PDB file of C-alpha atoms in Angstrom:
ATOM      1  CA  GLU S   1      -0.190   0.016   0.130  1.00  0.00           C
ATOM      2  CA  ILE S   2       3.007   2.580   0.381  1.00  0.00           C
ATOM      3  CA  PHE S   3       3.439   2.548  -3.132  1.00  0.00           C
ATOM      4  CA  ASN S   4      -0.872   3.869  -3.611  1.00  0.00           C
ATOM      5  CA  TYR S   5      -0.102   6.155  -0.452  1.00  0.00           C
ATOM      6  CA  LYS S   6      -0.862   9.669  -1.073  1.00  0.00           C
ATOM      7  CA  PRO S   7       0.325  13.210   1.599  1.00  0.00           C
ATOM      8  CA  VAL S   8      -2.082  14.762   3.427  1.00  0.00           C
ATOM      9  CA  GLU S   9      -2.355  18.417   3.150  1.00  0.00           C
ATOM     10  CA  ALA S  10      -3.725  19.785   5.980  1.00  0.00           C
ATOM     11  CA  GLU S  11      -3.473  23.413   7.969  1.00  0.00           C
ATOM     12  CA  LEU S  12      -2.664  23.396  11.387  1.00  0.00           C
ATOM     13  CA  GLU S  13      -3.485  25.448  14.542  1.00  0.00           C
ATOM     14  CA  ILE S  14      -0.548  25.188  17.277  1.00  0.00           C
ATOM     15  CA  ASP S  15      -0.855  26.443  20.351  1.00  0.00           C
ATOM     16  CA  GLY S  16      -3.140  29.267  18.265  1.00  0.00           C
ATOM     17  CA  LYS S  17       0.187  30.033  15.070  1.00  0.00           C
ATOM     18  CA  ARG S  18      -1.324  28.721  12.624  1.00  0.00           C
ATOM     19  CA  GLU S  19       0.675  26.607   9.312  1.00  0.00           C
ATOM     20  CA  LYS S  20       0.064  24.377   6.447  1.00  0.00           C
ATOM     21  CA  GLY S  21       1.709  21.498   4.952  1.00  0.00           C
ATOM     22  CA  LYS S  22       2.394  17.841   3.138  1.00  0.00           C
ATOM     23  CA  TYR S  23       2.325  15.254   5.941  1.00  0.00           C
ATOM     24  CA  PHE S  24       2.869  11.580   5.412  1.00  0.00           C
ATOM     25  CA  SER S  25       1.773  11.119   8.571  1.00  0.00           C
ATOM     26  CA  LEU S  26       0.674  13.635  11.607  1.00  0.00           C
ATOM     27  CA  CYS S  27       0.425  12.138  14.806  1.00  0.00           C
ATOM     28  CA  ILE S  28      -1.170  13.820  18.351  1.00  0.00           C
ATOM     29  CA  ALA S  29      -0.111  11.720  21.200  1.00  0.00           C
ATOM     30  CA  ASN S  30       0.750  11.467  24.576  1.00  0.00           C
ATOM     31  CA  ALA S  31       2.710   8.747  25.701  1.00  0.00           C
ATOM     32  CA  ASN S  32       5.274   7.582  23.587  1.00  0.00           C
ATOM     33  CA  GLN S  33       4.154   4.352  21.031  1.00  0.00           C
ATOM     34  CA  TYR S  34       1.622   3.210  18.768  1.00  0.00           C
ATOM     35  CA  GLY S  35       1.293  -0.415  20.703  1.00  0.00           C
ATOM     36  CA  ASN S  36       3.290  -3.500  20.021  1.00  0.00           C
ATOM     37  CA  ASN S  37       6.535  -1.537  20.683  1.00  0.00           C
ATOM     38  CA  ALA S  38       5.950   1.150  17.987  1.00  0.00           C
ATOM     39  CA  ILE S  39       8.172   3.740  19.356  1.00  0.00           C
ATOM     40  CA  ILE S  40       6.577   7.353  17.630  1.00  0.00           C
ATOM     41  CA  SER S  41       7.580   9.757  19.967  1.00  0.00           C
ATOM     42  CA  PRO S  42      10.536   8.333  21.867  1.00  0.00           C
ATOM     43  CA  SER S  43      10.002  12.211  23.764  1.00  0.00           C
ATOM     44  CA  ALA S  44       6.190  11.625  25.471  1.00  0.00           C
ATOM     45  CA  ASP S  45       5.880  11.340  29.149  1.00  0.00           C
ATOM     46  CA  LEU S  46       2.589  10.997  30.374  1.00  0.00           C
ATOM     47  CA  THR S  47       2.948  12.973  32.951  1.00  0.00           C
ATOM     48  CA  ASP S  48       4.438  16.059  31.824  1.00  0.00           C
ATOM     49  CA  GLY S  49       0.754  17.623  30.991  1.00  0.00           C
ATOM     50  CA  LYS S  50       2.409  18.094  27.568  1.00  0.00           C
ATOM     51  CA  LEU S  51       1.259  16.119  23.661  1.00  0.00           C
ATOM     52  CA  ARG S  52       3.554  15.348  20.887  1.00  0.00           C
ATOM     53  CA  LEU S  53       2.658  16.428  18.153  1.00  0.00           C
ATOM     54  CA  ILE S  54       4.749  13.978  15.320  1.00  0.00           C
ATOM     55  CA  LYS S  55       4.823  15.447  11.628  1.00  0.00           C
ATOM     56  CA  VAL S  56       5.824  12.638   9.117  1.00  0.00           C
ATOM     57  CA  LYS S  57       7.724  14.449   5.903  1.00  0.00           C
ATOM     58  CA  PRO S  58       6.783  12.411   3.247  1.00  0.00           C
ATOM     59  CA  PHE S  59      10.441  11.153   2.516  1.00  0.00           C
ATOM     60  CA  PRO S  60      12.005   9.076  -0.707  1.00  0.00           C
ATOM     61  CA  LEU S  61      10.050   5.223  -0.435  1.00  0.00           C
ATOM     62  CA  VAL S  62      13.857   4.180  -0.080  1.00  0.00           C
ATOM     63  CA  LEU S  63      13.287   5.247   2.639  1.00  0.00           C
ATOM     64  CA  ALA S  64      10.635   3.354   3.688  1.00  0.00           C
ATOM     65  CA  GLY S  65      12.788   0.571   5.950  1.00  0.00           C
ATOM     66  CA  THR S  66      14.783   3.036   7.637  1.00  0.00           C
ATOM     67  CA  LEU S  67      11.334   4.549   8.480  1.00  0.00           C
ATOM     68  CA  GLY S  68       9.923   1.567   9.511  1.00  0.00           C
ATOM     69  CA  VAL S  69      13.332   1.081  11.353  1.00  0.00           C
ATOM     70  CA  ALA S  70      13.791   3.637  13.162  1.00  0.00           C
ATOM     71  CA  LEU S  71      10.359   3.155  15.132  1.00  0.00           C
ATOM     72  CA  MET S  72      10.522   0.545  16.102  1.00  0.00           C
ATOM     73  CA  GLY S  73      13.886   0.780  17.843  1.00  0.00           C
ATOM     74  CA  GLY S  74      12.230   4.240  19.363  1.00  0.00           C
ATOM     75  CA  TYR S  75      14.746   7.145  17.032  1.00  0.00           C
ATOM     76  CA  ILE S  76      12.667   8.035  14.134  1.00  0.00           C
ATOM     77  CA  ASP S  77      12.813  11.578  15.818  1.00  0.00           C
ATOM     78  CA  LYS S  78      16.099  11.465  15.126  1.00  0.00           C
ATOM     79  CA  LEU S  79      15.963  11.233  11.511  1.00  0.00           C
ATOM     80  CA  GLU S  80      15.058  15.413  11.893  1.00  0.00           C
ATOM     81  CA  LEU S  81      14.962  15.612   7.583  1.00  0.00           C
ATOM     82  CA  PHE S  82      11.771  13.719   7.764  1.00  0.00           C
ATOM     83  CA  VAL S  83      10.406  13.860  11.272  1.00  0.00           C
ATOM     84  CA  GLU S  84      10.003  16.999  12.508  1.00  0.00           C
ATOM     85  CA  THR S  85       9.162  16.513  17.140  1.00  0.00           C
ATOM     86  CA  LYS S  86       6.912  19.659  19.026  1.00  0.00           C
ATOM     87  CA  GLU S  87       6.340  19.660  22.351  1.00  0.00           C
ATOM     88  CA  VAL S  88       2.447  21.017  22.278  1.00  0.00           C
ATOM     89  CA  GLU S  89      -0.693  22.402  24.053  1.00  0.00           C
ATOM     90  CA  SER S  90      -3.622  22.021  21.335  1.00  0.00           C
ATOM     91  CA  VAL S  91      -3.567  21.537  18.096  1.00  0.00           C
ATOM     92  CA  LYS S  92      -5.932  22.103  16.587  1.00  0.00           C
ATOM     93  CA  ILE S  93      -6.437  20.653  12.686  1.00  0.00           C
ATOM     94  CA  LEU S  94      -8.775  23.386  10.782  1.00  0.00           C
ATOM     95  CA  SER S  95      -8.267  21.075   7.851  1.00  0.00           C
ATOM     96  CA  ILE S  96      -7.391  18.137   5.350  1.00  0.00           C
ATOM     97  CA  SER S  97      -7.195  16.719   2.403  1.00  0.00           C
ATOM     98  CA  ASP S  98      -8.482  13.007   4.016  1.00  0.00           C
ATOM     99  CA  ASP S  99     -10.868  13.448   6.692  1.00  0.00           C
ATOM    100  CA  ARG S 100      -9.610   9.934   8.776  1.00  0.00           C
ATOM    101  CA  PHE S 101      -8.325   9.600  11.869  1.00  0.00           C
ATOM    102  CA  HIS S 102      -7.845   6.600  13.953  1.00  0.00           C
ATOM    103  CA  CYS S 103      -7.456   6.988  17.897  1.00  0.00           C
ATOM    104  CA  ASP S 104      -5.434   5.338  20.049  1.00  0.00           C
ATOM    105  CA  GLY S 105      -6.229   2.465  16.856  1.00  0.00           C
ATOM    106  CA  GLU S 106      -9.476   3.268  15.910  1.00  0.00           C
ATOM    107  CA  PRO S 107     -10.712   4.315  12.836  1.00  0.00           C
ATOM    108  CA  ILE S 108     -12.917   7.046  12.738  1.00  0.00           C
ATOM    109  CA  ARG S 109     -13.801  10.013  11.423  1.00  0.00           C
ATOM    110  CA  LYS S 110     -14.486  13.587  12.896  1.00  0.00           C
ATOM    111  CA  GLN S 111     -15.920  17.064  12.020  1.00  0.00           C
ATOM    112  CA  LEU S 112     -13.091  19.820  11.780  1.00  0.00           C
ATOM    113  CA  PRO S 113     -12.182  22.093  12.491  1.00  0.00           C
ATOM    114  CA  LEU S 114     -10.591  19.009  15.802  1.00  0.00           C
ATOM    115  CA  GLU S 115      -9.253  20.654  18.550  1.00  0.00           C
ATOM    116  CA  VAL S 116      -6.730  18.275  20.757  1.00  0.00           C
ATOM    117  CA  SER S 117      -5.777  18.979  24.391  1.00  0.00           C
ATOM    118  CA  ILE S 118      -4.282  18.339  26.913  1.00  0.00           C
ATOM    119  CA  THR S 119      -5.553  17.997  30.603  1.00  0.00           C
ATOM    120  CA  LYS S 120      -2.252  17.252  33.102  1.00  0.00           C
ATOM    121  CA  GLY S 121      -3.134  15.374  36.393  1.00  0.00           C
ATOM    122  CA  LEU S 122      -6.443  14.462  34.959  1.00  0.00           C
ATOM    123  CA  LEU S 123      -5.646  10.357  35.440  1.00  0.00           C
ATOM    124  CA  ASN S 124      -3.372   8.927  38.937  1.00  0.00           C
ATOM    125  CA  ILE S 125      -2.698   5.520  38.581  1.00  0.00           C
ATOM    126  CA  LEU S 126      -1.310   3.046  41.134  1.00  0.00           C
ATOM    127  CA  VAL S 127       2.228   1.749  40.721  1.00  0.00           C
ATOM    128  CA  ASP S 128       4.991  -0.115  42.909  1.00  0.00           C
ATOM    129  CA  ALA S 129       7.109   2.604  44.519  1.00  0.00           C
ATOM    130  CA  ASP S 130      10.124   1.244  43.030  1.00  0.00           C
ATOM    131  CA  TYR S 131       9.685   1.880  39.812  1.00  0.00           C
ATOM    132  CA  LYS S 132      11.030   3.012  36.657  1.00  0.00           C
ATOM    133  CA  PRO S 133       9.630   3.905  32.975  1.00  0.00           C
ATOM    134  CA  TYR S 134      11.459   2.277  31.060  1.00  0.00           C
ATOM    135  CA  SER S 135      12.893   4.245  28.198  1.00  0.00           C
ATOM    136  CA  PRO S 136      13.264   3.122  24.344  1.00  0.00           C
ATOM    137  CA  ARG S 137      15.754   4.653  23.820  1.00  0.00           C
ATOM    138  CA  ILE S 138      19.070   2.487  23.828  1.00  0.00           C
ATOM    139  CA  PHE S 139      20.855   3.200  20.720  1.00  0.00           C
ATOM    140  CA  ASP S 140      20.196   7.411  21.064  1.00  0.00           C
ATOM    141  CA  VAL S 141      24.241   7.678  21.703  1.00  0.00           C
ATOM    142  CA  ASP S 142      24.862   5.946  18.141  1.00  0.00           C
ATOM    143  CA  ILE S 143      22.688   7.794  16.116  1.00  0.00           C
ATOM    144  CA  ASP S 144      23.895  10.387  17.774  1.00  0.00           C
ATOM    145  CA  ASP S 145      27.197   9.292  16.101  1.00  0.00           C
ATOM    146  CA  ILE S 146      26.064   9.461  12.385  1.00  0.00           C
ATOM    147  CA  ASN S 147      23.730  12.178  12.188  1.00  0.00           C
ATOM    148  CA  ALA S 148      27.079  13.872  13.343  1.00  0.00           C
ATOM    149  CA  LYS S 149      28.549  11.515  10.851  1.00  0.00           C
ATOM    150  CA  ILE S 150      25.967  12.817   8.075  1.00  0.00           C
ATOM    151  CA  ARG S 151      26.605  16.251   9.069  1.00  0.00           C
ATOM    152  CA  LYS S 152      29.828  16.253   8.971  1.00  0.00           C
ATOM    153  CA  THR S 153      29.964  14.800   5.593  1.00  0.00           C
ATOM    154  CA  ASN S 154      27.242  17.253   4.857  1.00  0.00           C
ATOM    155  CA  GLU S 155      30.080  20.195   5.634  1.00  0.00           C
ATOM    156  CA  ASN S 156      32.300  18.332   3.331  1.00  0.00           C
ATOM    157  CA  PHE S 157      30.634  18.501   0.391  1.00  0.00           C
ATOM    158  CA  THR S 158      29.380  22.001   0.583  1.00  0.00           C
ATOM    159  CA  GLU S 159      32.666  23.037   0.703  1.00  0.00           C
ATOM    160  CA  THR S 160      33.925  21.006  -2.036  1.00  0.00           C
ATOM    161  CA  LEU S 161      31.297  21.698  -4.103  1.00  0.00           C
ATOM    162  CA  LYS S 162      31.625  25.813  -3.285  1.00  0.00           C
ATOM    163  CA  GLU S 163      35.832  24.904  -4.141  1.00  0.00           C
ATOM    164  CA  LYS S 164      34.317  22.842  -7.645  1.00  0.00           C
ATOM    165  CA  VAL S 165      32.381  25.809  -8.449  1.00  0.00           C
ATOM    166  CA  GLU S 166      33.960  28.575  -8.100  1.00  0.00           C
ATOM    167  CA  GLU S 167      37.481  25.843 -10.112  1.00  0.00           C
ATOM    168  CA  VAL S 168      34.763  26.465 -12.845  1.00  0.00           C
ATOM    169  CA  ASN S 169      33.531  29.842 -13.077  1.00  0.00           C
ATOM    170  CA  ASN S 170      37.342  30.392 -12.626  1.00  0.00           C
ATOM    171  CA  LEU S 171      38.254  28.421 -15.887  1.00  0.00           C
ATOM    172  CA  ASN S 172      35.474  29.571 -17.490  1.00  0.00           C
ATOM    173  CA  TYR S 173      36.668  32.843 -17.762  1.00  0.00           C
ATOM    174  CA  GLU S 174      40.074  32.372 -18.708  1.00  0.00           C
ATOM    175  CA  LEU S 175      38.370  30.713 -21.467  1.00  0.00           C
ATOM    176  CA  ARG S 176      36.268  34.322 -22.089  1.00  0.00           C
ATOM    177  CA  SER S 177      39.422  35.716 -21.551  1.00  0.00           C
ATOM    178  CA  SER S 178      41.403  33.278 -24.033  1.00  0.00           C
ATOM    179  CA  ALA S 179      38.287  33.166 -26.158  1.00  0.00           C
ATOM    180  CA  LYS S 180      38.090  36.869 -26.773  1.00  0.00           C
ATOM    181  CA  GLU S 181      42.177  37.475 -26.824  1.00  0.00           C
ATOM    182  CA  MET S 182      42.433  34.822 -30.069  1.00  0.00           C
ATOM    183  CA  LEU S 183      39.520  36.391 -31.973  1.00  0.00           C
ATOM    184  CA  ALA S 184      41.039  40.346 -31.345  1.00  0.00           C
ATOM    185  CA  SER S 185      44.401  38.465 -32.806  1.00  0.00           C
ATOM    186  CA  PHE S 186      42.746  37.444 -35.434  1.00  0.00           C
ATOM    187  CA  PHE S 187      40.978  39.635 -36.676  1.00  0.00           C
ATOM    188  CA  THR S 188      43.689  42.217 -36.552  1.00  0.00           C
ATOM    189  CA  LYS S 189      45.892  39.603 -38.681  1.00  0.00           C
ATOM    190  CA  LYS S 190      42.860  40.049 -40.836  1.00  0.00           C
ATOM    191  CA  SER S 191      42.852  43.290 -41.384  1.00  0.00           C
ATOM    192  CA  LYS S 192      46.636  43.648 -41.626  1.00  0.00           C
ATOM    193  CA  ASN S 193      46.538  41.460 -44.084  1.00  0.00           C
ATOM    194  CA  LYS S 194      44.473  43.373 -46.160  1.00  0.00           C
TER     195      LYS S 194
END
């Protein structure tokens, strides 16, 4: 189905500020996963009174596997080129090109505008005294290293590209200068021969 999937176009109001965009997926999360360890929002915290808005931008299909592994590995938010995560208090969907949603896995249709917000501390849960939340982010250091290498490679590539463009511009200048000299010399010789 991924080959037939069309991104949605949406207009949102995020904490009072409007924005439009095209998205592969929009997710508003309080917890960190869809379920079955598909971790869409690794930084989500059920107790902080904030929502996370995860915007997955359209991406080349060759990266579908990478995004899938990142989703299951708990580091999808590290793929900053295609995934933007924002901590928000409320999101209002003003318009969207497809009105099919899911809420905790249940398919629903809703009329727009649709507002999603959170009330902090509304639900109390009993846990063991030694309870520690599980962190799905076991690859953080590795992913940070990979992102740093990608950034460095991009910087080096950009610098090399700038140098090559400058070389080409210099060669173009030399070529034009040489061509002018050759033409001037040619026409000077012709006029002397007359």
